[in-house]
Amino acid sequence: MCGILAYSGKKSIKKILLSGLEKLSYRGYDSAGIGVLTQEKTIKIYKYAGHVQNLTKNLEKITIESPVGIGHTRWATHGEANDINAHPHLSHSGHLAIAHNGIVENYNTLKKKLISKGYTFQSNTDTEVLINLIDYIQNYQQCALKEALRFALKHVVGAYALVLLDKNNPHQLIATKKGSPLVIGIQGKEYFIASDVTPIIAHTNEVIFLKDDEIAYINHGKLQITNAKAVEKTPFIEKLDIHLEAIDKGHFPHFMLKEIFEQPQSLQNCILGRLNMLQKKLTLGGIQDHLPSLKEANRIIIIACGTSYYAGLVGAYFLEDICRIPVVVEYASEFRYRNPIIKSNDVILAISQSGETADTLAAIQLAKKHHAIILGICNVVGSSLARTTHAGIFTHAGPEIGVASTKAFTAQLMSLAMLALKLAHEKKTIAENVFQHYLLELYKIPTKIDLLLQNISPAIQLLAQKFKNSRHFIYLGRGYHFPIAMEGALKLKEIAYIHAEGYPAAEMKHGPIALIDQDMPVVCIATKDHCYDKIVANIEEIKARKGQIIAIVTEKDTHITSLTKDIISVPDTPAALMPMITIVPLQLLAYYTAIARNCNVDQPRNLAKSVTVE
Ligand code: M6R
């Protein structure tokens, strides 16, 4: 989604904005621009469709000296991705400029009113409406820009994060947010305002996460924050614990590959301080106080989107199996609009890597109205989800930059497995020896993935070459591997642009089998568990119809090896934990297929890292 970066300070504004926008580009975008002040006391906007490199190239020979500046990477919502619709946008008068994330839902009504007052518009964006509304109110009320902004936002329906530039106040930046994140980095008298910390951490680790409706006002190196009622607040400065290397590709060609290979470490970090093998204990500090409510829960409702939703499905199987609590898993986007039944002893579990997904946040708000207890599983400390839930588990996977989620997914699976085990142990629905066995198996997972990663890449690269021109893929799995089939298919769609569907293997007979012929690759996740014989039967059915079987099997499997040559073996582990392992070859298959098809792996077309609008 769109990214914002604004700077106030003495360093080279051009360098800071351009390098920062590069850092934000992982979020997904289709145009980029900056707005600065000139010596002649006007606002100058430079903005172009395409990559940040395009903007950088166009600015190569231009000298910019401005005490403040705003930058933006745009992911098109209103109006196509072209130079005119790119941000920042100037007001009709040319006095103000804005960089804006989010959507002004009532922009059409506001636009009509502004047109009736003589305003004209260059772009198709809701953002240009917003800056002209602020401009209009400031002129009409003859008030300070801060006040005009506050008044204007009372007329706005939607979510936003924005930063304003004012030609009459060349040392000033004004920023605010509602439902879309904004963070301020502080380095002495220098300030960085951004939609996430990635362009900030190269400069400082001291940050303030702005809250909804707060207005940040920076002028001549001083920061003031006021709340919705215009009352000044003492800012809460946090120290970030993120290192620069975490957002660097290192020796890997892509963030996605780096993140796949980081999984042994990210899973280790996820269990660190929670799984104590010496004391044979599992502690989940974040939810400790809510364990009594969880034990008494009538039902657990998991809400999430995309990959996080698939993690939720895996988690639901394990939670139901060992805790004997009914669990339902819902797409947050459906849940929020369908008047769901939420009872007082239901527990909501929201899962999100970014913690900023608009649908998931809206579903949480809905559940809050029903007074449900809301827990979260989230990767980003300080995110909106982390702040809005009652308690939760941080996955500690580290920053995930590749648009296709990989290490965050396995950390979500690990967090859900720990939650299920902790709850089952508390409820005594699991025998002590079984619990202890699981703890040991959890502990071994990072090492098993490490060994797997050392060996499988060559075989998967060959598979990618063999199937790179296939137009469709089917992924099949049963039980814990049904969600993994869907996640594997999603990865291939996202980055290799090949149509792929994941199904529960037994459903094949109810329709998809009609698609099987010699041109159809079918990825079967067929590790040794209680459904093994069933999925072997499915593989036979595919073979009988000449489908191209790619099988993920448990090491030393001899039976499936006789049915297909395209085999990837993975280390054995209990069925409930196996998804953390079987997803790894599927992530690599998507990655190497995308590479073989010359696709942009880290920034796939049309996708955004966190979907902060509906
Ligand atoms: O940040 P979230 O986990 O809430 O994001 C949810 C989905 O947008 C996300 O998982 C998406 O499906 C990814 N691109 C998957 O790779």
XYZ file of C-alpha atoms and ligand atoms in Angstrom:
630
model
C 0.000 0.000 0.000
C 0.968 3.667 -0.217
C 3.948 4.896 1.777
C 4.599 8.296 3.317
C 7.906 9.865 4.274
C 8.358 13.464 5.380
C 11.496 15.116 6.755
C 12.305 18.239 8.705
C 15.978 18.939 9.344
C 19.284 20.151 8.000
C 20.373 17.098 5.969
C 19.937 16.788 2.189
C 16.194 16.538 1.738
C 16.550 14.968 -1.697
C 18.792 12.180 -0.434
C 16.673 11.449 2.619
C 13.361 11.384 0.774
C 14.591 9.343 -2.190
C 16.452 6.733 -0.144
C 13.516 6.535 2.273
C 10.997 6.038 -0.535
C 13.173 3.179 -1.826
C 12.900 1.587 1.617
C 9.113 1.991 1.552
C 8.801 0.450 -1.891
C 8.382 -3.076 -0.417
C 4.866 -2.014 0.574
C 3.807 -2.111 -3.095
C 3.292 1.003 -5.253
C 2.960 2.214 -8.810
C 4.137 5.846 -8.705
C 6.310 8.025 -6.508
C 6.814 11.703 -5.805
C 8.141 14.382 -3.498
C 7.044 17.912 -2.551
C 9.539 20.555 -1.378
C 9.812 24.328 -0.945
C 11.774 26.514 -3.326
C 13.925 29.620 -2.689
C 11.084 31.602 -4.306
C 8.755 30.445 -1.522
C 6.607 28.180 -3.661
C 5.884 24.479 -3.358
C 7.464 22.334 -6.070
C 6.148 18.833 -6.735
C 8.098 16.152 -8.634
C 6.096 12.973 -9.277
C 6.162 10.159 -11.808
C 4.444 6.871 -12.553
C 6.665 3.818 -12.112
C 9.508 3.039 -9.772
C 11.273 5.329 -7.330
C 14.322 4.967 -9.633
C 12.338 6.862 -12.240
C 11.805 9.736 -9.813
C 15.471 9.613 -8.795
C 16.571 9.758 -12.437
C 14.371 12.761 -13.114
C 15.824 14.570 -10.105
C 19.462 13.760 -10.942
C 20.383 17.221 -12.166
C 18.071 19.197 -9.897
C 19.370 20.898 -6.764
C 16.900 20.978 -3.902
C 17.369 23.026 -0.765
C 14.346 22.916 1.451
C 14.083 22.731 5.254
C 11.113 20.361 5.025
C 9.754 17.966 2.411
C 7.167 15.261 1.879
C 7.434 12.071 -0.186
C 5.013 9.368 -1.209
C 4.779 6.011 -2.961
C 1.265 5.513 -4.318
C -0.674 2.264 -4.727
C -3.538 3.312 -6.981
C -7.064 3.263 -5.562
C -8.864 6.247 -7.159
C -7.623 6.848 -10.686
C -5.033 4.955 -12.706
C -1.331 4.914 -11.947
C 0.010 7.939 -13.877
C 2.038 11.093 -13.226
C -1.016 13.245 -12.533
C -2.592 10.926 -9.985
C 0.753 10.381 -8.234
C 1.269 12.129 -4.868
C 1.976 14.666 -3.430
C -0.996 16.794 -4.481
C -1.121 20.567 -4.483
C -4.153 22.563 -3.418
C -5.900 24.657 -6.068
C -4.300 27.788 -4.596
C -0.832 26.232 -4.641
C -0.407 27.110 -0.940
C -0.602 23.592 0.446
C 0.596 20.115 -0.508
C -0.330 16.721 0.888
C 0.976 13.153 0.984
C -1.887 10.860 1.969
C -2.512 7.152 2.631
C -5.999 5.693 2.944
C -9.318 6.397 1.279
C -11.678 9.351 1.611
C -14.915 7.424 1.129
C -17.156 10.481 0.665
C -14.747 12.231 -1.709
C -17.353 12.492 -4.470
C -19.793 14.498 -2.346
C -16.981 16.721 -1.070
C -15.661 17.208 -4.605
C -19.052 18.390 -5.892
C -19.280 20.938 -3.062
C -15.777 22.220 -3.762
C -16.485 22.488 -7.504
C -19.535 24.597 -6.650
C -17.158 26.922 -4.736
C -14.950 27.334 -7.801
C -12.324 24.662 -7.131
C -10.860 22.786 -10.098
C -9.121 19.412 -10.055
C -6.208 17.989 -12.020
C -6.367 14.356 -10.898
C -8.961 11.642 -10.255
C -7.829 11.170 -6.670
C -9.640 11.490 -3.377
C -6.433 13.050 -2.032
C -6.722 16.155 -4.182
C -10.235 16.589 -2.798
C -8.884 16.378 0.737
C -6.181 19.037 0.273
C -8.662 21.385 -1.364
C -11.140 20.864 1.438
C -8.435 21.872 3.939
C -7.494 24.835 1.737
C -11.137 25.923 1.466
C -11.747 25.708 5.214
C -8.564 27.609 6.007
C -9.584 30.445 3.667
C -13.173 30.452 4.819
C -12.407 30.393 8.532
C -9.203 32.424 8.267
C -7.618 30.090 10.803
C -4.282 28.367 11.329
C -3.629 25.310 9.131
C -3.762 23.011 12.168
C -7.280 24.219 12.952
C -8.370 23.997 9.316
C -7.142 20.404 9.241
C -9.103 19.551 12.373
C -12.294 21.083 10.943
C -11.818 19.481 7.543
C -11.381 16.008 8.976
C -14.751 16.290 10.710
C -16.258 16.149 7.206
C -14.190 13.163 6.076
C -15.450 9.573 6.117
C -12.692 6.993 5.783
C -9.233 6.101 7.001
C -6.152 8.230 6.483
C -2.622 9.115 7.406
C -1.372 12.401 5.999
C 1.346 15.031 6.090
C 0.909 18.654 4.985
C 3.348 21.181 3.583
C 2.525 24.913 3.726
C 4.360 27.423 1.520
C 3.733 30.206 4.014
C 5.381 28.242 6.834
C 8.553 26.812 5.307
C 9.771 25.158 8.523
C 6.526 23.399 9.292
C 5.091 19.904 8.824
C 1.653 18.886 10.083
C 0.622 15.234 10.279
C -2.332 13.243 11.501
C -3.886 9.789 11.154
C -7.009 7.726 11.613
C -7.041 3.977 11.010
C -3.806 4.077 8.991
C -0.406 4.064 10.707
C 2.006 6.980 11.083
C 5.230 7.025 13.056
C 7.555 9.916 13.895
C 11.313 9.345 14.202
C 13.274 11.796 16.345
C 16.967 12.584 16.075
C 17.694 15.771 18.047
C 15.924 18.524 16.141
C 15.427 16.363 13.058
C 12.096 14.642 12.435
C 11.037 11.838 10.095
C 7.347 11.095 9.606
C 6.584 7.804 7.891
C 3.946 5.163 7.415
C 6.256 2.562 8.975
C 9.678 2.460 10.560
C 11.650 1.114 7.576
C 12.820 4.517 6.246
C 13.446 5.765 9.790
C 15.711 3.162 11.354
C 18.727 4.204 9.290
C 18.554 7.553 11.123
C 17.196 6.915 14.608
C 15.586 4.295 16.825
C 13.584 6.822 18.871
C 10.014 6.938 17.633
C 6.512 8.017 18.508
C 3.581 6.016 17.150
C 0.889 8.597 16.507
C -2.584 7.648 17.763
C -5.827 8.149 15.847
C -6.931 11.805 15.685
C -3.702 13.135 17.191
C -2.078 15.973 15.269
C 1.708 16.270 15.150
C 2.958 19.775 14.538
C 6.626 20.295 13.737
C 7.940 23.823 13.421
C 11.560 25.070 13.508
C 12.774 21.781 14.992
C 10.126 21.567 17.732
C 7.445 18.921 17.974
C 4.035 19.356 19.558
C 1.336 16.679 19.675
C -2.303 17.452 20.401
C -5.206 15.057 20.814
C -8.630 15.128 19.134
C -9.748 17.885 21.512
C -6.705 20.024 20.660
C -5.199 19.408 24.107
C -1.408 19.162 24.108
C 0.007 15.738 25.052
C 3.369 14.605 26.312
C 4.659 12.359 23.543
C 5.554 8.788 24.485
C 8.925 8.089 22.879
C 9.706 4.407 22.272
C 13.073 2.826 21.486
C 12.926 0.500 18.487
C 14.681 -2.820 18.714
C 15.150 -3.307 14.959
C 18.551 -3.372 13.314
C 19.373 -2.091 9.859
C 20.413 -5.572 8.632
C 16.856 -6.766 9.234
C 15.686 -4.652 6.314
C 18.664 -5.429 4.080
C 18.823 -8.304 1.571
C 22.322 -9.271 2.728
C 23.836 -11.753 0.241
C 20.417 -12.906 -1.005
C 19.088 -11.741 -4.394
C 15.605 -11.165 -2.975
C 14.005 -10.454 0.386
C 11.668 -13.396 -0.117
C 14.537 -15.885 -0.432
C 16.286 -14.314 2.552
C 13.117 -14.588 4.592
C 12.559 -18.235 3.592
C 16.098 -19.026 4.730
C 15.644 -17.019 7.930
C 12.908 -19.376 9.132
C 15.075 -21.519 11.426
C 16.135 -18.295 13.192
C 12.716 -16.596 13.166
C 11.104 -19.718 14.641
C 13.856 -19.870 17.221
C 13.078 -16.253 18.123
C 9.387 -17.104 18.326
C 9.932 -19.805 20.949
C 12.694 -17.940 22.789
C 11.721 -17.171 26.388
C 8.520 -19.174 25.968
C 9.645 -22.751 25.574
C 11.937 -23.765 28.418
C 13.262 -27.250 27.766
C 15.239 -27.383 31.018
C 12.181 -26.737 33.145
C 9.905 -28.490 30.617
C 7.614 -25.471 30.653
C 5.761 -23.355 28.137
C 5.022 -19.730 29.081
C 3.012 -17.272 27.007
C 3.450 -14.084 29.020
C 1.311 -11.954 26.690
C -1.856 -13.958 27.302
C -1.161 -15.234 30.813
C -3.791 -12.959 32.410
C -6.436 -14.112 29.923
C -5.907 -17.853 30.356
C -8.899 -18.183 32.738
C -11.239 -16.669 30.106
C -9.693 -18.812 27.402
C -10.196 -21.937 29.508
C -13.848 -21.055 29.928
C -14.337 -20.003 26.299
C -17.424 -21.361 24.653
C -15.914 -20.846 21.238
C -12.818 -19.323 19.676
C -13.413 -17.198 16.587
C -10.298 -16.661 14.488
C -10.380 -13.666 12.126
C -7.723 -12.941 9.533
C -7.039 -12.376 5.833
C -4.876 -14.070 3.195
C -1.961 -16.091 4.480
C -2.853 -15.272 8.085
C -6.270 -16.825 7.462
C -4.613 -20.073 6.340
C -2.468 -20.031 9.492
C -5.739 -19.652 11.411
C -7.174 -22.757 9.722
C -4.163 -24.851 10.741
C -4.409 -23.452 14.269
C -8.126 -24.245 14.456
C -7.502 -27.941 13.718
C -4.963 -28.202 16.542
C -6.941 -26.095 19.037
C -10.073 -28.185 18.522
C -8.126 -31.421 18.560
C -6.315 -30.940 21.839
C -8.311 -28.269 23.716
C -11.780 -29.562 22.791
C -13.054 -26.002 22.212
C -15.050 -25.310 19.040
C -13.109 -22.995 16.740
C -14.378 -21.157 13.678
C -12.115 -19.329 11.247
C -13.513 -16.375 9.331
C -12.250 -14.057 6.632
C -12.210 -10.705 8.435
C -13.695 -9.031 5.355
C -16.778 -11.294 5.533
C -17.079 -11.310 9.307
C -17.250 -7.523 9.543
C -20.237 -7.235 7.217
C -22.404 -10.174 8.168
C -23.838 -9.395 11.587
C -22.058 -12.339 13.268
C -23.230 -13.938 16.503
C -20.674 -13.129 19.182
C -21.429 -14.217 22.731
C -19.840 -12.946 25.919
C -17.814 -16.126 26.481
C -16.519 -16.270 22.921
C -12.874 -15.360 22.472
C -11.792 -13.573 19.301
C -8.313 -14.330 17.999
C -7.171 -11.885 15.315
C -4.119 -12.899 13.264
C -2.132 -10.450 11.171
C 1.513 -10.186 10.188
C 1.421 -6.417 9.741
C -1.218 -5.613 12.313
C -2.504 -2.981 9.895
C -4.897 -4.929 7.643
C -8.012 -2.753 7.366
C -10.522 -5.628 7.299
C -8.983 -7.352 10.311
C -8.929 -4.106 12.302
C -12.569 -3.395 11.399
C -13.572 -6.938 12.430
C -11.867 -6.355 15.784
C -13.841 -3.134 16.277
C -17.052 -5.011 15.548
C -16.182 -7.734 18.073
C -15.341 -5.055 20.649
C -18.879 -3.720 20.386
C -20.049 -7.175 21.543
C -17.675 -6.960 24.538
C -15.767 -10.067 23.468
C -12.226 -10.712 24.679
C -9.910 -10.048 21.778
C -6.498 -11.634 21.509
C -4.024 -11.056 18.709
C -1.204 -12.886 16.970
C 0.897 -10.249 15.292
C 4.424 -9.665 14.010
C 4.680 -5.895 14.347
C 5.134 -4.449 17.809
C 3.422 -1.049 18.004
C 1.008 -1.871 15.151
C -2.675 -0.933 15.283
C -3.663 -4.544 15.997
C -1.173 -4.812 18.854
C -2.621 -1.657 20.387
C -6.281 -2.492 19.909
C -6.402 -6.099 21.177
C -6.659 -6.934 24.891
C -3.618 -9.187 24.834
C -1.730 -11.424 22.459
C 1.342 -13.187 21.189
C 4.023 -11.425 19.138
C 5.424 -13.783 16.535
C 8.907 -12.154 16.651
C 9.687 -13.177 13.060
C 11.482 -9.847 12.468
C 10.540 -7.368 9.706
C 9.088 -9.144 6.685
C 9.790 -7.123 3.543
C 8.912 -9.561 0.724
C 5.273 -9.040 -0.245
C 4.671 -12.794 -0.192
C 4.519 -13.765 3.447
C 6.851 -16.636 4.420
C 8.647 -16.404 7.750
C 5.720 -14.542 9.320
C 3.443 -17.451 8.329
C 5.576 -20.138 9.958
C 5.908 -17.947 13.065
C 2.108 -17.641 13.154
C 1.877 -21.455 12.964
C 4.401 -21.760 15.783
C 2.489 -19.223 17.919
C -0.795 -21.040 17.325
C 0.783 -24.395 18.189
C 2.140 -22.947 21.435
C -1.260 -21.422 22.239
C -3.055 -24.727 21.639
C -0.576 -26.641 23.780
C -0.641 -24.099 26.602
C -4.423 -24.056 26.673
C -4.764 -27.845 26.477
C -2.280 -28.181 29.324
C -4.204 -25.663 31.448
C -7.505 -27.372 30.658
C -5.936 -30.777 31.258
C -7.306 -32.035 27.964
C -3.858 -33.371 27.091
C -1.842 -35.946 29.049
C 1.386 -34.672 30.607
C 3.571 -37.093 28.617
C 1.917 -36.048 25.337
C 2.395 -32.386 26.249
C 6.071 -32.988 27.013
C 6.500 -34.879 23.745
C 5.041 -31.925 21.816
C 7.326 -29.451 23.599
C 10.331 -31.480 22.518
C 9.044 -31.675 18.944
C 8.380 -27.911 18.865
C 11.923 -27.353 20.022
C 13.308 -29.471 17.168
C 11.400 -27.685 14.375
C 13.950 -24.886 13.647
C 16.770 -27.416 13.278
C 14.685 -29.636 11.009
C 13.862 -26.672 8.750
C 17.509 -25.663 8.733
C 18.573 -29.111 7.507
C 15.793 -29.163 4.941
C 16.822 -25.763 3.574
C 20.411 -26.931 3.179
C 19.334 -29.697 0.813
C 16.213 -29.015 -1.192
C 16.939 -25.985 -3.381
C 18.542 -27.846 -6.363
C 15.631 -30.304 -6.679
C 13.083 -27.500 -6.459
C 14.923 -25.429 -9.053
C 14.630 -28.410 -11.439
C 10.896 -28.670 -10.733
C 10.504 -24.945 -11.369
C 12.217 -25.296 -14.745
C 10.075 -28.302 -15.644
C 6.752 -26.656 -14.801
C 7.450 -22.939 -15.375
C 5.245 -22.805 -18.484
C 2.252 -24.554 -16.933
C -0.827 -22.369 -17.000
C -2.517 -23.940 -13.976
C -1.544 -25.846 -10.831
C -3.625 -27.829 -8.358
C -2.475 -28.238 -4.754
C -3.966 -31.021 -2.635
C -3.706 -31.826 1.052
C -5.828 -33.362 3.781
C -6.307 -32.442 7.442
C -3.555 -30.072 8.566
C -2.357 -29.918 4.988
C -5.548 -28.663 3.412
C -4.727 -25.051 4.493
C -1.123 -25.634 3.411
C -2.362 -26.623 -0.063
C -4.190 -23.278 -0.220
C -1.199 -21.347 1.087
C 1.131 -23.068 -1.412
C -1.264 -22.158 -4.244
C -1.511 -18.555 -3.004
C 2.275 -18.190 -3.043
C 2.445 -19.385 -6.662
C -0.369 -17.060 -7.762
C 1.122 -14.065 -5.983
C 4.639 -14.132 -7.305
C 4.700 -16.413 -10.394
C 1.303 -15.274 -11.770
C 0.222 -18.866 -12.431
C -3.364 -19.775 -11.707
C -3.338 -22.239 -8.799
C -6.019 -23.702 -6.549
C -5.676 -25.482 -3.240
C -8.234 -28.165 -2.329
C -8.822 -30.740 0.372
C -7.681 -33.823 -1.547
C -10.960 -35.690 -1.117
C -12.850 -32.815 -2.755
C -11.040 -33.526 -6.014
C -13.608 -36.134 -6.948
C -16.377 -33.589 -6.521
C -15.303 -31.477 -9.472
C -11.641 -30.469 -9.905
C -10.719 -33.958 -11.174
C -12.271 -32.875 -14.489
C -9.240 -30.600 -14.941
C -6.647 -33.355 -14.646
C -4.756 -34.274 -17.816
C -1.110 -34.634 -18.862
C -0.633 -30.842 -18.697
C -1.828 -30.357 -15.130
C 0.798 -30.297 -12.346
C -0.759 -31.472 -9.078
C 1.182 -30.786 -5.898
C 0.211 -33.399 -3.298
C 1.216 -32.926 0.326
C 1.337 -36.554 1.384
C 3.319 -36.920 4.572
C 2.846 -39.853 6.945
C -0.193 -39.177 9.117
C -3.607 -40.749 9.701
C -4.756 -39.665 6.203
C -1.718 -41.077 4.395
C -3.498 -44.037 2.769
C -6.322 -41.766 1.651
C -4.047 -39.304 -0.082
C -2.094 -42.145 -1.688
C -5.426 -43.238 -3.190
C -5.935 -39.686 -4.489
C -2.461 -39.741 -6.035
C -3.320 -43.016 -7.805
C -6.443 -41.362 -9.221
C -4.403 -38.447 -10.573
C -1.829 -40.840 -12.034
C -4.587 -42.823 -13.754
C -5.581 -39.569 -15.517
C -1.962 -38.759 -16.468
C -1.721 -35.728 -14.136
C 1.850 -34.551 -13.336
C 2.302 -35.379 -9.659
C 4.699 -33.411 -7.464
C 4.658 -35.026 -4.030
C 5.851 -33.713 -0.682
C 6.511 -36.838 1.383
C 8.028 -37.864 4.689
C 11.651 -38.944 4.327
C 12.134 -42.676 3.674
C 8.721 -42.909 2.012
C 9.042 -45.680 -0.552
C 5.465 -46.044 -1.710
C 4.823 -42.628 -3.295
C 8.322 -42.689 -4.736
C 7.114 -45.532 -6.947
C 4.215 -43.376 -8.224
C 6.107 -40.241 -9.299
C 9.674 -39.042 -9.866
C 8.951 -35.506 -8.705
C 9.370 -35.982 -4.987
C 10.495 -33.693 -2.193
C 11.218 -35.418 1.119
C 10.827 -33.616 4.429
C 11.811 -34.683 7.965
C 9.206 -36.453 10.067
C 7.388 -34.604 12.854
C 3.958 -34.883 14.533
C 1.111 -34.126 12.089
C -0.031 -30.947 13.863
C 3.436 -29.405 13.560
C 4.180 -30.704 10.065
C 2.716 -27.640 8.238
C 5.660 -25.554 9.490
C 7.899 -27.931 7.532
C 5.836 -28.814 4.440
C 5.201 -25.151 3.557
C 8.942 -24.559 3.106
C 9.326 -26.508 -0.199
C 6.121 -24.869 -1.454
C 7.525 -21.405 -0.705
C 10.678 -22.333 -2.617
C 8.692 -23.813 -5.505
C 6.796 -20.515 -5.878
C 10.036 -18.544 -5.582
C 12.056 -20.501 -8.142
C 9.103 -20.701 -10.560
C 8.736 -16.913 -10.356
C 12.476 -16.513 -11.006
C 12.269 -18.913 -13.975
C 9.438 -16.744 -15.359
C 11.368 -13.477 -14.768
C 8.827 -12.139 -12.315
C 9.491 -9.395 -9.774
C 9.499 -11.580 -6.681
C 9.648 -8.973 -3.938
C 7.177 -6.540 -5.482
C 4.667 -8.577 -7.453
C 2.290 -6.654 -9.675
C -0.858 -5.163 -8.123
C 0.012 -6.393 -4.618
C 0.731 -4.434 -1.484
C 2.524 -5.656 1.611
C -0.152 -4.545 4.010
C -3.674 -3.940 2.807
C -4.621 -0.862 4.793
C -7.701 -0.050 2.694
C -10.792 -2.148 1.991
O -0.630 -8.380 7.471
P -1.683 -9.452 7.377
O -1.210 -10.769 7.842
O -2.964 -9.060 8.056
O -1.985 -9.582 5.835
C -3.000 -10.409 5.350
C -2.845 -10.634 3.877
O -2.958 -9.415 3.189
C -1.491 -11.266 3.543
O -1.298 -12.447 4.241
C -1.391 -11.547 2.029
O -2.269 -12.570 1.667
C 0.058 -11.858 1.663
N 0.407 -11.182 0.458
C 0.316 -13.306 1.516
O 1.564 -13.599 0.998
